[in-house]
């Protein structure tokens, strides 16, 4: 059993694919830190970090988690600094298609270069159901008023539709 693992990401917004990884990771570790990147270099972020944390907390509360303490936090700066600070043993990342692999290896090797802290990276393959899913695809479906129930929880769906209305100046 792993003592403390971290699952970092942008989560803009959390999808059922992320939740599947969180649920599966919760069976491997005593404690799981879901870390939401605050200062993302991504240009098209829809939700503030507080909103993303709220969506995550709400969605995680609906998961059937048994013996794992899950906490959701925001982080700024380098992931390895957080890994050192929180004394994390394992970094969890989800892998969808082969296209994710190259980026993930780059991320992992960079992280390992940046710290002396020893930690392992574990890649969890996406479940077949969520292989195609990404937050950006979800935002696009929301923008065009497509059906979101396969991709996100009801709560996230509601918040996504509110955000689209806000962006369209409806409020
Ligand atoms: O869900 P994402 O957007 O693919 O997550 C990427 C994330 C947040 C894990 C990555 O961008 C990250 O760790 N950013 C923090 C900055 C950092 O440590 N950069 C150096 C490694 S590339």
PDB file of N, CA, C and O in Angstrom, residues 4 31-35 57 60 69-73 86:
ATOM      1  N   UNK A   4       1.328   7.993   0.614  1.00  0.00           N
ATOM      2  CA  UNK A   4       0.751   9.264   0.150  1.00  0.00           C
ATOM      3  C   UNK A   4       1.038   9.454  -1.339  1.00  0.00           C
ATOM      4  O   UNK A   4       2.199   9.474  -1.759  1.00  0.00           O
ATOM      5  N   UNK A  31      -3.480   7.853   1.390  1.00  0.00           N
ATOM      6  CA  UNK A  31      -3.843   9.256   1.270  1.00  0.00           C
ATOM      7  C   UNK A  31      -3.631   9.705  -0.169  1.00  0.00           C
ATOM      8  O   UNK A  31      -2.610   9.364  -0.773  1.00  0.00           O
ATOM      9  N   UNK A  32      -4.581  10.446  -0.696  1.00  0.00           N
ATOM     10  CA  UNK A  32      -4.439  10.943  -2.074  1.00  0.00           C
ATOM     11  C   UNK A  32      -4.645  12.450  -2.081  1.00  0.00           C
ATOM     12  O   UNK A  32      -5.679  12.955  -1.624  1.00  0.00           O
ATOM     13  N   UNK A  33      -3.640  13.156  -2.603  1.00  0.00           N
ATOM     14  CA  UNK A  33      -3.766  14.615  -2.735  1.00  0.00           C
ATOM     15  C   UNK A  33      -4.121  14.904  -4.184  1.00  0.00           C
ATOM     16  O   UNK A  33      -3.362  14.565  -5.096  1.00  0.00           O
ATOM     17  N   UNK A  34      -5.280  15.497  -4.399  1.00  0.00           N
ATOM     18  CA  UNK A  34      -5.652  15.932  -5.746  1.00  0.00           C
ATOM     19  C   UNK A  34      -5.240  17.400  -5.834  1.00  0.00           C
ATOM     20  O   UNK A  34      -5.768  18.243  -5.108  1.00  0.00           O
ATOM     21  N   UNK A  35      -4.243  17.672  -6.681  1.00  0.00           N
ATOM     22  CA  UNK A  35      -3.629  19.009  -6.688  1.00  0.00           C
ATOM     23  C   UNK A  35      -3.997  19.751  -7.973  1.00  0.00           C
ATOM     24  O   UNK A  35      -3.718  19.287  -9.077  1.00  0.00           O
ATOM     25  N   UNK A  57     -14.395  18.625  -5.341  1.00  0.00           N
ATOM     26  CA  UNK A  57     -14.849  18.158  -4.019  1.00  0.00           C
ATOM     27  C   UNK A  57     -16.243  17.578  -4.118  1.00  0.00           C
ATOM     28  O   UNK A  57     -16.545  16.518  -3.563  1.00  0.00           O
ATOM     29  N   UNK A  60     -16.075  14.245  -6.052  1.00  0.00           N
ATOM     30  CA  UNK A  60     -15.408  13.181  -5.286  1.00  0.00           C
ATOM     31  C   UNK A  60     -16.321  12.673  -4.171  1.00  0.00           C
ATOM     32  O   UNK A  60     -16.330  11.481  -3.856  1.00  0.00           O
ATOM     33  N   UNK A  69      -7.889   8.655   2.438  1.00  0.00           N
ATOM     34  CA  UNK A  69      -8.200  10.049   2.766  1.00  0.00           C
ATOM     35  C   UNK A  69      -7.855  10.888   1.539  1.00  0.00           C
ATOM     36  O   UNK A  69      -6.703  10.903   1.106  1.00  0.00           O
ATOM     37  N   UNK A  70      -8.871  11.550   0.981  1.00  0.00           N
ATOM     38  CA  UNK A  70      -8.609  12.356  -0.220  1.00  0.00           C
ATOM     39  C   UNK A  70      -8.688  13.829   0.146  1.00  0.00           C
ATOM     40  O   UNK A  70      -9.661  14.268   0.754  1.00  0.00           O
ATOM     41  N   UNK A  71      -7.640  14.596  -0.211  1.00  0.00           N
ATOM     42  CA  UNK A  71      -7.774  16.041  -0.028  1.00  0.00           C
ATOM     43  C   UNK A  71      -7.522  16.741  -1.358  1.00  0.00           C
ATOM     44  O   UNK A  71      -6.734  16.266  -2.178  1.00  0.00           O
ATOM     45  N   UNK A  72      -8.240  17.845  -1.565  1.00  0.00           N
ATOM     46  CA  UNK A  72      -8.117  18.595  -2.813  1.00  0.00           C
ATOM     47  C   UNK A  72      -7.487  19.943  -2.482  1.00  0.00           C
ATOM     48  O   UNK A  72      -7.998  20.673  -1.627  1.00  0.00           O
ATOM     49  N   UNK A  73      -6.378  20.251  -3.131  1.00  0.00           N
ATOM     50  CA  UNK A  73      -5.693  21.522  -2.832  1.00  0.00           C
ATOM     51  C   UNK A  73      -5.303  22.237  -4.129  1.00  0.00           C
ATOM     52  O   UNK A  73      -5.250  21.611  -5.190  1.00  0.00           O
ATOM     53  N   UNK A  86       5.018  18.068   0.598  1.00  0.00           N
ATOM     54  CA  UNK A  86       3.990  17.157   1.130  1.00  0.00           C
ATOM     55  C   UNK A  86       4.544  15.750   1.368  1.00  0.00           C
ATOM     56  O   UNK A  86       3.810  14.841   1.721  1.00  0.00           O
TER      57      UNK A  86
END
